mmCIF file with all atom_site columns, C-alpha atoms and ligand atoms in Angstrom:
data_model
loop_
_atom_site.group_PDB
_atom_site.id
_atom_site.type_symbol
_atom_site.label_atom_id
_atom_site.label_alt_id
_atom_site.label_comp_id
_atom_site.label_asym_id
_atom_site.label_entity_id
_atom_site.label_seq_id
_atom_site.pdbx_PDB_ins_code
_atom_site.Cartn_x
_atom_site.Cartn_y
_atom_site.Cartn_z
_atom_site.occupancy
_atom_site.B_iso_or_equiv
_atom_site.pdbx_formal_charge
_atom_site.auth_seq_id
_atom_site.auth_comp_id
_atom_site.auth_asym_id
_atom_site.auth_atom_id
_atom_site.pdbx_PDB_model_num
ATOM   1   C CA . MET A 1 1   ? 0.000   0.000  0.000  1.00 62.00 ? 1   MET A CA 1
ATOM   2   C CA . ASN A 1 2   ? 1.058   3.550  -0.787 1.00 88.00 ? 2   ASN A CA 1
ATOM   3   C CA . SER A 1 3   ? 1.472   6.189  1.864  1.00 96.00 ? 3   SER A CA 1
ATOM   4   C CA . ILE A 1 4   ? -1.406  8.595  2.317  1.00 97.00 ? 4   ILE A CA 1
ATOM   5   C CA . ILE A 1 5   ? -0.670  12.282 2.682  1.00 98.00 ? 5   ILE A CA 1
ATOM   6   C CA . LEU A 1 6   ? -3.221  14.719 4.031  1.00 98.00 ? 6   LEU A CA 1
ATOM   7   C CA . ILE A 1 7   ? -2.811  18.265 2.761  1.00 98.00 ? 7   ILE A CA 1
ATOM   8   C CA . GLY A 1 8   ? -4.896  21.372 3.300  1.00 98.00 ? 8   GLY A CA 1
ATOM   9   C CA . PHE A 1 9   ? -5.055  24.716 4.982  1.00 98.00 ? 9   PHE A CA 1
ATOM   10  C CA . MET A 1 10  ? -4.217  25.213 8.653  1.00 97.00 ? 10  MET A CA 1
ATOM   11  C CA . GLY A 1 11  ? -7.247  24.069 10.641 1.00 96.00 ? 11  GLY A CA 1
ATOM   12  C CA . SER A 1 12  ? -8.520  21.687 7.964  1.00 97.00 ? 12  SER A CA 1
ATOM   13  C CA . GLY A 1 13  ? -8.163  18.772 10.406 1.00 96.00 ? 13  GLY A CA 1
ATOM   14  C CA . LYS A 1 14  ? -5.137  17.019 8.925  1.00 98.00 ? 14  LYS A CA 1
ATOM   15  C CA . THR A 1 15  ? -3.626  15.955 12.257 1.00 97.00 ? 15  THR A CA 1
ATOM   16  C CA . THR A 1 16  ? -6.845  14.783 13.930 1.00 97.00 ? 16  THR A CA 1
ATOM   17  C CA . VAL A 1 17  ? -8.089  12.952 10.846 1.00 98.00 ? 17  VAL A CA 1
ATOM   18  C CA . GLY A 1 18  ? -4.614  11.586 10.071 1.00 98.00 ? 18  GLY A CA 1
ATOM   19  C CA . ARG A 1 19  ? -4.396  9.897  13.471 1.00 98.00 ? 19  ARG A CA 1
ATOM   20  C CA . LEU A 1 20  ? -7.814  8.262  13.017 1.00 97.00 ? 20  LEU A CA 1
ATOM   21  C CA . LEU A 1 21  ? -7.027  7.186  9.473  1.00 97.00 ? 21  LEU A CA 1
ATOM   22  C CA . ALA A 1 22  ? -3.678  5.687  10.460 1.00 97.00 ? 22  ALA A CA 1
ATOM   23  C CA . LYS A 1 23  ? -5.387  3.692  13.195 1.00 96.00 ? 23  LYS A CA 1
ATOM   24  C CA . LYS A 1 24  ? -8.060  2.471  10.814 1.00 95.00 ? 24  LYS A CA 1
ATOM   25  C CA . LEU A 1 25  ? -5.480  1.406  8.208  1.00 94.00 ? 25  LEU A CA 1
ATOM   26  C CA . SER A 1 26  ? -2.965  0.113  10.798 1.00 95.00 ? 26  SER A CA 1
ATOM   27  C CA . LEU A 1 27  ? -0.277  2.431  9.465  1.00 96.00 ? 27  LEU A CA 1
ATOM   28  C CA . PRO A 1 28  ? 2.120   4.659  11.395 1.00 98.00 ? 28  PRO A CA 1
ATOM   29  C CA . CYS A 1 29  ? 1.130   8.316  11.514 1.00 98.00 ? 29  CYS A CA 1
ATOM   30  C CA . MET A 1 30  ? 3.560   11.213 11.199 1.00 98.00 ? 30  MET A CA 1
ATOM   31  C CA . ASP A 1 31  ? 2.684   14.855 11.656 1.00 98.00 ? 31  ASP A CA 1
ATOM   32  C CA . ALA A 1 32  ? 5.238   16.847 9.664  1.00 98.00 ? 32  ALA A CA 1
ATOM   33  C CA . ASP A 1 33  ? 5.231   19.857 12.030 1.00 98.00 ? 33  ASP A CA 1
ATOM   34  C CA . GLN A 1 34  ? 5.641   17.660 15.103 1.00 98.00 ? 34  GLN A CA 1
ATOM   35  C CA . GLN A 1 35  ? 8.436   15.713 13.421 1.00 98.00 ? 35  GLN A CA 1
ATOM   36  C CA . ILE A 1 36  ? 10.304  18.926 12.580 1.00 98.00 ? 36  ILE A CA 1
ATOM   37  C CA . GLU A 1 37  ? 9.767   20.169 16.145 1.00 98.00 ? 37  GLU A CA 1
ATOM   38  C CA . LYS A 1 38  ? 11.220  16.910 17.463 1.00 98.00 ? 38  LYS A CA 1
ATOM   39  C CA . ILE A 1 39  ? 14.275  17.077 15.192 1.00 98.00 ? 39  ILE A CA 1
ATOM   40  C CA . GLN A 1 40  ? 14.913  20.773 15.864 1.00 97.00 ? 40  GLN A CA 1
ATOM   41  C CA . GLU A 1 41  ? 13.950  20.613 19.549 1.00 98.00 ? 41  GLU A CA 1
ATOM   42  C CA . LYS A 1 42  ? 12.015  23.844 18.904 1.00 97.00 ? 42  LYS A CA 1
ATOM   43  C CA . THR A 1 43  ? 8.415   24.764 18.189 1.00 97.00 ? 43  THR A CA 1
ATOM   44  C CA . VAL A 1 44  ? 7.437   25.780 14.656 1.00 98.00 ? 44  VAL A CA 1
ATOM   45  C CA . SER A 1 45  ? 6.991   29.345 15.944 1.00 97.00 ? 45  SER A CA 1
ATOM   46  C CA . GLU A 1 46  ? 10.525  29.320 17.361 1.00 97.00 ? 46  GLU A CA 1
ATOM   47  C CA . VAL A 1 47  ? 11.938  28.031 14.066 1.00 98.00 ? 47  VAL A CA 1
ATOM   48  C CA . PHE A 1 48  ? 10.118  30.804 12.157 1.00 97.00 ? 48  PHE A CA 1
ATOM   49  C CA . ALA A 1 49  ? 11.268  33.457 14.638 1.00 97.00 ? 49  ALA A CA 1
ATOM   50  C CA . GLU A 1 50  ? 14.884  32.327 14.928 1.00 98.00 ? 50  GLU A CA 1
ATOM   51  C CA . SER A 1 51  ? 15.653  31.004 11.437 1.00 98.00 ? 51  SER A CA 1
ATOM   52  C CA . GLY A 1 52  ? 12.884  32.383 9.211  1.00 97.00 ? 52  GLY A CA 1
ATOM   53  C CA . GLU A 1 53  ? 10.209  30.799 7.030  1.00 97.00 ? 53  GLU A CA 1
ATOM   54  C CA . ALA A 1 54  ? 12.622  29.780 4.252  1.00 97.00 ? 54  ALA A CA 1
ATOM   55  C CA . ALA A 1 55  ? 14.625  27.669 6.698  1.00 98.00 ? 55  ALA A CA 1
ATOM   56  C CA . PHE A 1 56  ? 11.411  25.985 7.881  1.00 98.00 ? 56  PHE A CA 1
ATOM   57  C CA . ARG A 1 57  ? 10.480  25.250 4.257  1.00 98.00 ? 57  ARG A CA 1
ATOM   58  C CA . ASP A 1 58  ? 13.915  23.667 3.728  1.00 98.00 ? 58  ASP A CA 1
ATOM   59  C CA . MET A 1 59  ? 13.241  21.458 6.752  1.00 98.00 ? 59  MET A CA 1
ATOM   60  C CA . GLU A 1 60  ? 9.928   20.363 5.219  1.00 98.00 ? 60  GLU A CA 1
ATOM   61  C CA . THR A 1 61  ? 11.680  19.468 1.944  1.00 98.00 ? 61  THR A CA 1
ATOM   62  C CA . GLU A 1 62  ? 14.407  17.553 3.810  1.00 98.00 ? 62  GLU A CA 1
ATOM   63  C CA . LEU A 1 63  ? 11.775  15.588 5.708  1.00 98.00 ? 63  LEU A CA 1
ATOM   64  C CA . LEU A 1 64  ? 9.953   14.661 2.502  1.00 97.00 ? 64  LEU A CA 1
ATOM   65  C CA . GLU A 1 65  ? 13.201  13.654 0.795  1.00 97.00 ? 65  GLU A CA 1
ATOM   66  C CA . LYS A 1 66  ? 14.003  11.369 3.720  1.00 97.00 ? 66  LYS A CA 1
ATOM   67  C CA . LEU A 1 67  ? 10.558  9.729  3.656  1.00 97.00 ? 67  LEU A CA 1
ATOM   68  C CA . VAL A 1 68  ? 10.781  9.128  -0.102 1.00 96.00 ? 68  VAL A CA 1
ATOM   69  C CA . ARG A 1 69  ? 14.333  7.788  0.235  1.00 96.00 ? 69  ARG A CA 1
ATOM   70  C CA . GLU A 1 70  ? 13.372  5.413  3.025  1.00 95.00 ? 70  GLU A CA 1
ATOM   71  C CA . LYS A 1 71  ? 10.226  4.281  1.172  1.00 92.00 ? 71  LYS A CA 1
ATOM   72  C CA . GLN A 1 72  ? 8.219   4.420  4.366  1.00 86.00 ? 72  GLN A CA 1
ATOM   73  C CA . THR A 1 73  ? 4.517   3.624  4.199  1.00 95.00 ? 73  THR A CA 1
ATOM   74  C CA . LEU A 1 74  ? 2.612   5.872  6.530  1.00 97.00 ? 74  LEU A CA 1
ATOM   75  C CA . VAL A 1 75  ? -0.088  8.476  6.944  1.00 98.00 ? 75  VAL A CA 1
ATOM   76  C CA . LEU A 1 76  ? 1.615   11.877 6.721  1.00 98.00 ? 76  LEU A CA 1
ATOM   77  C CA . CYS A 1 77  ? -0.156  14.959 8.027  1.00 98.00 ? 77  CYS A CA 1
ATOM   78  C CA . ALA A 1 78  ? 1.515   17.672 5.965  1.00 98.00 ? 78  ALA A CA 1
ATOM   79  C CA . GLY A 1 79  ? 2.033   21.220 7.165  1.00 98.00 ? 79  GLY A CA 1
ATOM   80  C CA . GLY A 1 80  ? -0.372  23.628 5.454  1.00 98.00 ? 80  GLY A CA 1
ATOM   81  C CA . GLY A 1 81  ? 2.388   25.231 3.392  1.00 98.00 ? 81  GLY A CA 1
ATOM   82  C CA . MET A 1 82  ? 4.191   22.038 2.416  1.00 98.00 ? 82  MET A CA 1
ATOM   83  C CA . PRO A 1 83  ? 2.672   21.679 -1.081 1.00 98.00 ? 83  PRO A CA 1
ATOM   84  C CA . VAL A 1 84  ? 3.491   25.284 -2.011 1.00 97.00 ? 84  VAL A CA 1
ATOM   85  C CA . ARG A 1 85  ? 7.011   24.421 -3.192 1.00 97.00 ? 85  ARG A CA 1
ATOM   86  C CA . GLU A 1 86  ? 6.926   22.688 -6.546 1.00 97.00 ? 86  GLU A CA 1
ATOM   87  C CA . GLU A 1 87  ? 9.681   20.336 -5.412 1.00 97.00 ? 87  GLU A CA 1
ATOM   88  C CA . ASN A 1 88  ? 7.572   19.317 -2.430 1.00 98.00 ? 88  ASN A CA 1
ATOM   89  C CA . ARG A 1 89  ? 4.565   18.599 -4.649 1.00 97.00 ? 89  ARG A CA 1
ATOM   90  C CA . ARG A 1 90  ? 6.758   16.283 -6.702 1.00 97.00 ? 90  ARG A CA 1
ATOM   91  C CA . LEU A 1 91  ? 7.992   14.536 -3.539 1.00 97.00 ? 91  LEU A CA 1
ATOM   92  C CA . LEU A 1 92  ? 4.462   14.245 -2.133 1.00 97.00 ? 92  LEU A CA 1
ATOM   93  C CA . GLY A 1 93  ? 3.376   12.579 -5.374 1.00 96.00 ? 93  GLY A CA 1
ATOM   94  C CA . GLN A 1 94  ? 6.267   10.121 -5.106 1.00 96.00 ? 94  GLN A CA 1
ATOM   95  C CA . LEU A 1 95  ? 5.387   9.319  -1.526 1.00 97.00 ? 95  LEU A CA 1
ATOM   96  C CA . GLY A 1 96  ? 1.804   8.252  -2.140 1.00 97.00 ? 96  GLY A CA 1
ATOM   97  C CA . THR A 1 97  ? -1.808  9.285  -2.529 1.00 97.00 ? 97  THR A CA 1
ATOM   98  C CA . VAL A 1 98  ? -2.411  12.940 -1.733 1.00 98.00 ? 98  VAL A CA 1
ATOM   99  C CA . VAL A 1 99  ? -5.740  13.789 -0.093 1.00 98.00 ? 99  VAL A CA 1
ATOM   100 C CA . TYR A 1 100 ? -6.775  17.443 0.105  1.00 98.00 ? 100 TYR A CA 1
ATOM   101 C CA . LEU A 1 101 ? -9.047  18.281 3.048  1.00 98.00 ? 101 LEU A CA 1
ATOM   102 C CA . THR A 1 102 ? -10.993 21.400 2.134  1.00 98.00 ? 102 THR A CA 1
ATOM   103 C CA . ALA A 1 103 ? -12.919 23.730 4.423  1.00 97.00 ? 103 ALA A CA 1
ATOM   104 C CA . ASP A 1 104 ? -14.433 27.123 3.796  1.00 96.00 ? 104 ASP A CA 1
ATOM   105 C CA . ALA A 1 105 ? -12.977 30.244 5.392  1.00 96.00 ? 105 ALA A CA 1
ATOM   106 C CA . GLY A 1 106 ? -15.746 30.429 8.028  1.00 96.00 ? 106 GLY A CA 1
ATOM   107 C CA . THR A 1 107 ? -15.062 26.874 9.200  1.00 95.00 ? 107 THR A CA 1
ATOM   108 C CA . LEU A 1 108 ? -11.320 27.524 9.319  1.00 97.00 ? 108 LEU A CA 1
ATOM   109 C CA . GLU A 1 109 ? -11.791 30.768 11.236 1.00 96.00 ? 109 GLU A CA 1
ATOM   110 C CA . MET A 1 110 ? -13.907 28.968 13.826 1.00 94.00 ? 110 MET A CA 1
ATOM   111 C CA . ARG A 1 111 ? -11.306 26.214 14.219 1.00 94.00 ? 111 ARG A CA 1
ATOM   112 C CA . LEU A 1 112 ? -8.314  28.580 14.328 1.00 96.00 ? 112 LEU A CA 1
ATOM   113 C CA . LYS A 1 113 ? -9.683  31.267 16.661 1.00 94.00 ? 113 LYS A CA 1
ATOM   114 C CA . GLY A 1 114 ? -7.573  31.523 19.818 1.00 92.00 ? 114 GLY A CA 1
ATOM   115 C CA . ASP A 1 115 ? -4.730  29.458 18.361 1.00 91.00 ? 115 ASP A CA 1
ATOM   116 C CA . CYS A 1 116 ? -1.272  30.951 18.876 1.00 89.00 ? 116 CYS A CA 1
ATOM   117 C CA . SER A 1 117 ? 0.822   28.176 17.373 1.00 93.00 ? 117 SER A CA 1
ATOM   118 C CA . ARG A 1 118 ? 0.669   29.296 13.724 1.00 95.00 ? 118 ARG A CA 1
ATOM   119 C CA . PRO A 1 119 ? 3.153   32.092 12.963 1.00 95.00 ? 119 PRO A CA 1
ATOM   120 C CA . LEU A 1 120 ? 1.517   32.951 9.622  1.00 96.00 ? 120 LEU A CA 1
ATOM   121 C CA . LEU A 1 121 ? -1.750  33.777 11.401 1.00 94.00 ? 121 LEU A CA 1
ATOM   122 C CA . ALA A 1 122 ? -0.256  35.570 14.398 1.00 92.00 ? 122 ALA A CA 1
ATOM   123 C CA . GLY A 1 123 ? -1.615  38.983 15.350 1.00 89.00 ? 123 GLY A CA 1
ATOM   124 C CA . SER A 1 124 ? -5.006  40.519 15.927 1.00 86.00 ? 124 SER A CA 1
ATOM   125 C CA . GLU A 1 125 ? -8.060  38.210 15.894 1.00 87.00 ? 125 GLU A CA 1
ATOM   126 C CA . ASP A 1 126 ? -9.926  40.860 13.860 1.00 90.00 ? 126 ASP A CA 1
ATOM   127 C CA . GLU A 1 127 ? -7.531  40.214 11.013 1.00 94.00 ? 127 GLU A CA 1
ATOM   128 C CA . LEU A 1 128 ? -7.793  36.423 11.170 1.00 96.00 ? 128 LEU A CA 1
ATOM   129 C CA . ARG A 1 129 ? -10.581 35.985 8.590  1.00 96.00 ? 129 ARG A CA 1
ATOM   130 C CA . LYS A 1 130 ? -8.825  38.294 6.108  1.00 96.00 ? 130 LYS A CA 1
ATOM   131 C CA . LYS A 1 131 ? -5.502  36.468 6.554  1.00 96.00 ? 131 LYS A CA 1
ATOM   132 C CA . ILE A 1 132 ? -7.183  33.101 6.023  1.00 97.00 ? 132 ILE A CA 1
ATOM   133 C CA . GLU A 1 133 ? -8.969  34.305 2.890  1.00 97.00 ? 133 GLU A CA 1
ATOM   134 C CA . MET A 1 134 ? -5.840  35.847 1.377  1.00 96.00 ? 134 MET A CA 1
ATOM   135 C CA . LEU A 1 135 ? -3.660  32.822 2.017  1.00 97.00 ? 135 LEU A CA 1
ATOM   136 C CA . MET A 1 136 ? -6.421  30.464 0.839  1.00 97.00 ? 136 MET A CA 1
ATOM   137 C CA . LYS A 1 137 ? -6.753  32.401 -2.402 1.00 97.00 ? 137 LYS A CA 1
ATOM   138 C CA . SER A 1 138 ? -3.046  32.042 -3.109 1.00 97.00 ? 138 SER A CA 1
ATOM   139 C CA . ARG A 1 139 ? -3.008  28.336 -2.240 1.00 98.00 ? 139 ARG A CA 1
ATOM   140 C CA . GLU A 1 140 ? -6.290  26.821 -3.343 1.00 97.00 ? 140 GLU A CA 1
ATOM   141 C CA . GLN A 1 141 ? -5.179  25.959 -6.884 1.00 98.00 ? 141 GLN A CA 1
ATOM   142 C CA . ILE A 1 142 ? -1.877  24.608 -5.571 1.00 98.00 ? 142 ILE A CA 1
ATOM   143 C CA . TYR A 1 143 ? -3.685  22.236 -3.225 1.00 98.00 ? 143 TYR A CA 1
ATOM   144 C CA . LEU A 1 144 ? -5.999  21.120 -6.035 1.00 98.00 ? 144 LEU A CA 1
ATOM   145 C CA . ASP A 1 145 ? -3.056  20.533 -8.379 1.00 97.00 ? 145 ASP A CA 1
ATOM   146 C CA . ALA A 1 146 ? -1.263  18.442 -5.753 1.00 97.00 ? 146 ALA A CA 1
ATOM   147 C CA . ALA A 1 147 ? -4.309  16.339 -4.821 1.00 98.00 ? 147 ALA A CA 1
ATOM   148 C CA . ASP A 1 148 ? -5.353  12.911 -6.029 1.00 97.00 ? 148 ASP A CA 1
ATOM   149 C CA . LEU A 1 149 ? -8.501  13.159 -3.944 1.00 97.00 ? 149 LEU A CA 1
ATOM   150 C CA . VAL A 1 150 ? -10.476 16.092 -2.522 1.00 97.00 ? 150 VAL A CA 1
ATOM   151 C CA . ILE A 1 151 ? -12.630 15.707 0.602  1.00 97.00 ? 151 ILE A CA 1
ATOM   152 C CA . ARG A 1 152 ? -14.896 18.532 1.829  1.00 96.00 ? 152 ARG A CA 1
ATOM   153 C CA . THR A 1 153 ? -14.827 18.677 5.631  1.00 95.00 ? 153 THR A CA 1
ATOM   154 C CA . ASP A 1 154 ? -17.328 21.444 6.477  1.00 95.00 ? 154 ASP A CA 1
ATOM   155 C CA . GLY A 1 155 ? -19.839 20.212 9.036  1.00 94.00 ? 155 GLY A CA 1
ATOM   156 C CA . LEU A 1 156 ? -18.290 16.732 9.214  1.00 96.00 ? 156 LEU A CA 1
ATOM   157 C CA . SER A 1 157 ? -16.861 15.073 12.322 1.00 96.00 ? 157 SER A CA 1
ATOM   158 C CA . PRO A 1 158 ? -13.284 13.703 12.156 1.00 96.00 ? 158 PRO A CA 1
ATOM   159 C CA . ASP A 1 159 ? -14.746 10.162 12.169 1.00 97.00 ? 159 ASP A CA 1
ATOM   160 C CA . LYS A 1 160 ? -16.994 10.918 9.217  1.00 97.00 ? 160 LYS A CA 1
ATOM   161 C CA . ILE A 1 161 ? -14.126 12.560 7.291  1.00 97.00 ? 161 ILE A CA 1
ATOM   162 C CA . CYS A 1 162 ? -11.991 9.499  7.985  1.00 97.00 ? 162 CYS A CA 1
ATOM   163 C CA . SER A 1 163 ? -14.741 7.183  6.666  1.00 96.00 ? 163 SER A CA 1
ATOM   164 C CA . GLU A 1 164 ? -15.162 9.300  3.542  1.00 96.00 ? 164 GLU A CA 1
ATOM   165 C CA . ILE A 1 165 ? -11.447 9.094  2.834  1.00 96.00 ? 165 ILE A CA 1
ATOM   166 C CA . SER A 1 166 ? -11.409 5.306  3.327  1.00 94.00 ? 166 SER A CA 1
ATOM   167 C CA . VAL A 1 167 ? -14.376 4.841  0.979  1.00 94.00 ? 167 VAL A CA 1
ATOM   168 C CA . SER A 1 168 ? -12.900 7.133  -1.682 1.00 93.00 ? 168 SER A CA 1
ATOM   169 C CA . LEU A 1 169 ? -9.501  5.410  -1.453 1.00 90.00 ? 169 LEU A CA 1
ATOM   170 C CA . ALA A 1 170 ? -11.139 1.989  -1.835 1.00 86.00 ? 170 ALA A CA 1
ATOM   171 C CA . VAL A 1 171 ? -13.069 3.190  -4.913 1.00 75.00 ? 171 VAL A CA 1
ATOM   172 C CA . GLN A 1 172 ? -9.899  4.708  -6.334 1.00 71.00 ? 172 GLN A CA 1
ATOM   173 C CA . HIS A 1 173 ? -8.042  1.420  -5.981 1.00 65.00 ? 173 HIS A CA 1
ATOM   174 C CA . CYS A 1 174 ? -10.815 -0.703 -7.561 1.00 62.00 ? 174 CYS A CA 1
HETATM 175 C C1 . LIG B 2 .   ? 1.828   26.483 7.898  1.00 89.19 ? 1   LIG B C1 1
HETATM 176 C C2 . LIG B 2 .   ? 1.037   25.526 8.480  1.00 89.19 ? 1   LIG B C2 1
HETATM 177 C C3 . LIG B 2 .   ? 1.377   24.908 9.759  1.00 89.19 ? 1   LIG B C3 1
HETATM 178 C C4 . LIG B 2 .   ? 2.886   24.943 10.002 1.00 89.19 ? 1   LIG B C4 1
HETATM 179 C C5 . LIG B 2 .   ? 3.398   26.339 9.853  1.00 89.19 ? 1   LIG B C5 1
HETATM 180 C C6 . LIG B 2 .   ? 3.113   26.926 8.470  1.00 89.19 ? 1   LIG B C6 1
HETATM 181 C C7 . LIG B 2 .   ? 1.389   27.061 6.593  1.00 89.19 ? 1   LIG B C7 1
HETATM 182 O O1 . LIG B 2 .   ? 0.928   23.558 9.785  1.00 89.19 ? 1   LIG B O1 1
HETATM 183 O O2 . LIG B 2 .   ? 3.545   24.084 9.116  1.00 89.19 ? 1   LIG B O2 1
HETATM 184 O O3 . LIG B 2 .   ? 2.806   27.126 10.840 1.00 89.19 ? 1   LIG B O3 1
HETATM 185 O O4 . LIG B 2 .   ? 2.233   27.666 5.901  1.00 89.19 ? 1   LIG B O4 1
HETATM 186 O O5 . LIG B 2 .   ? 0.207   26.889 6.235  1.00 89.19 ? 1   LIG B O5 1
HETATM 187 P P1 . LIG B 2 .   ? -0.635  23.138 10.004 1.00 89.19 ? 1   LIG B P1 1
HETATM 188 O O6 . LIG B 2 .   ? -1.294  23.224 8.680  1.00 89.19 ? 1   LIG B O6 1
HETATM 189 O O7 . LIG B 2 .   ? -0.524  21.741 10.497 1.00 89.19 ? 1   LIG B O7 1
HETATM 190 O O8 . LIG B 2 .   ? -1.187  24.076 10.987 1.00 89.19 ? 1   LIG B O8 1
#
């Protein structure tokens, strides 16, 4: 079986759904942000603040290269910006089946309100919706281009999203 990679905007549920999916498929689960934090012994925010976004993006590429090299089969919860680099999209495609979890800006805003762990959304809460919409606009087509499968998550529980992915993957492999 191929690896399964969950991509999507911050707050789209990649980590929560990824854990459930990995359990269901009896595969190991890796969250890219958590893996980078473990390797660097720093939070993502600290990496952004101390080394800058470009350095963080290099770390994402290095992680993907390693996974492809080691031919690991797993569920990977990608960071929201991981597919933005063309090189990363190529690596994601080599790694396995890419599933894009979509959510509209209102859903994302609700899920991301009060969160301080995402440096790209840091700042005033009044600006949150605008930041989400702007970043979404610049990324939506990229996510769609990278995806083998698109799953809409608005109004769905993590369990239901997980079931929808399993069903769609089974159909895809028929
Ligand atoms: C980012 C998303 C974050 C994390 C970093 C940058 C992005 O991951 O990688 O804050 O550029 O969208 P999540 O999508 O898991 O929050």
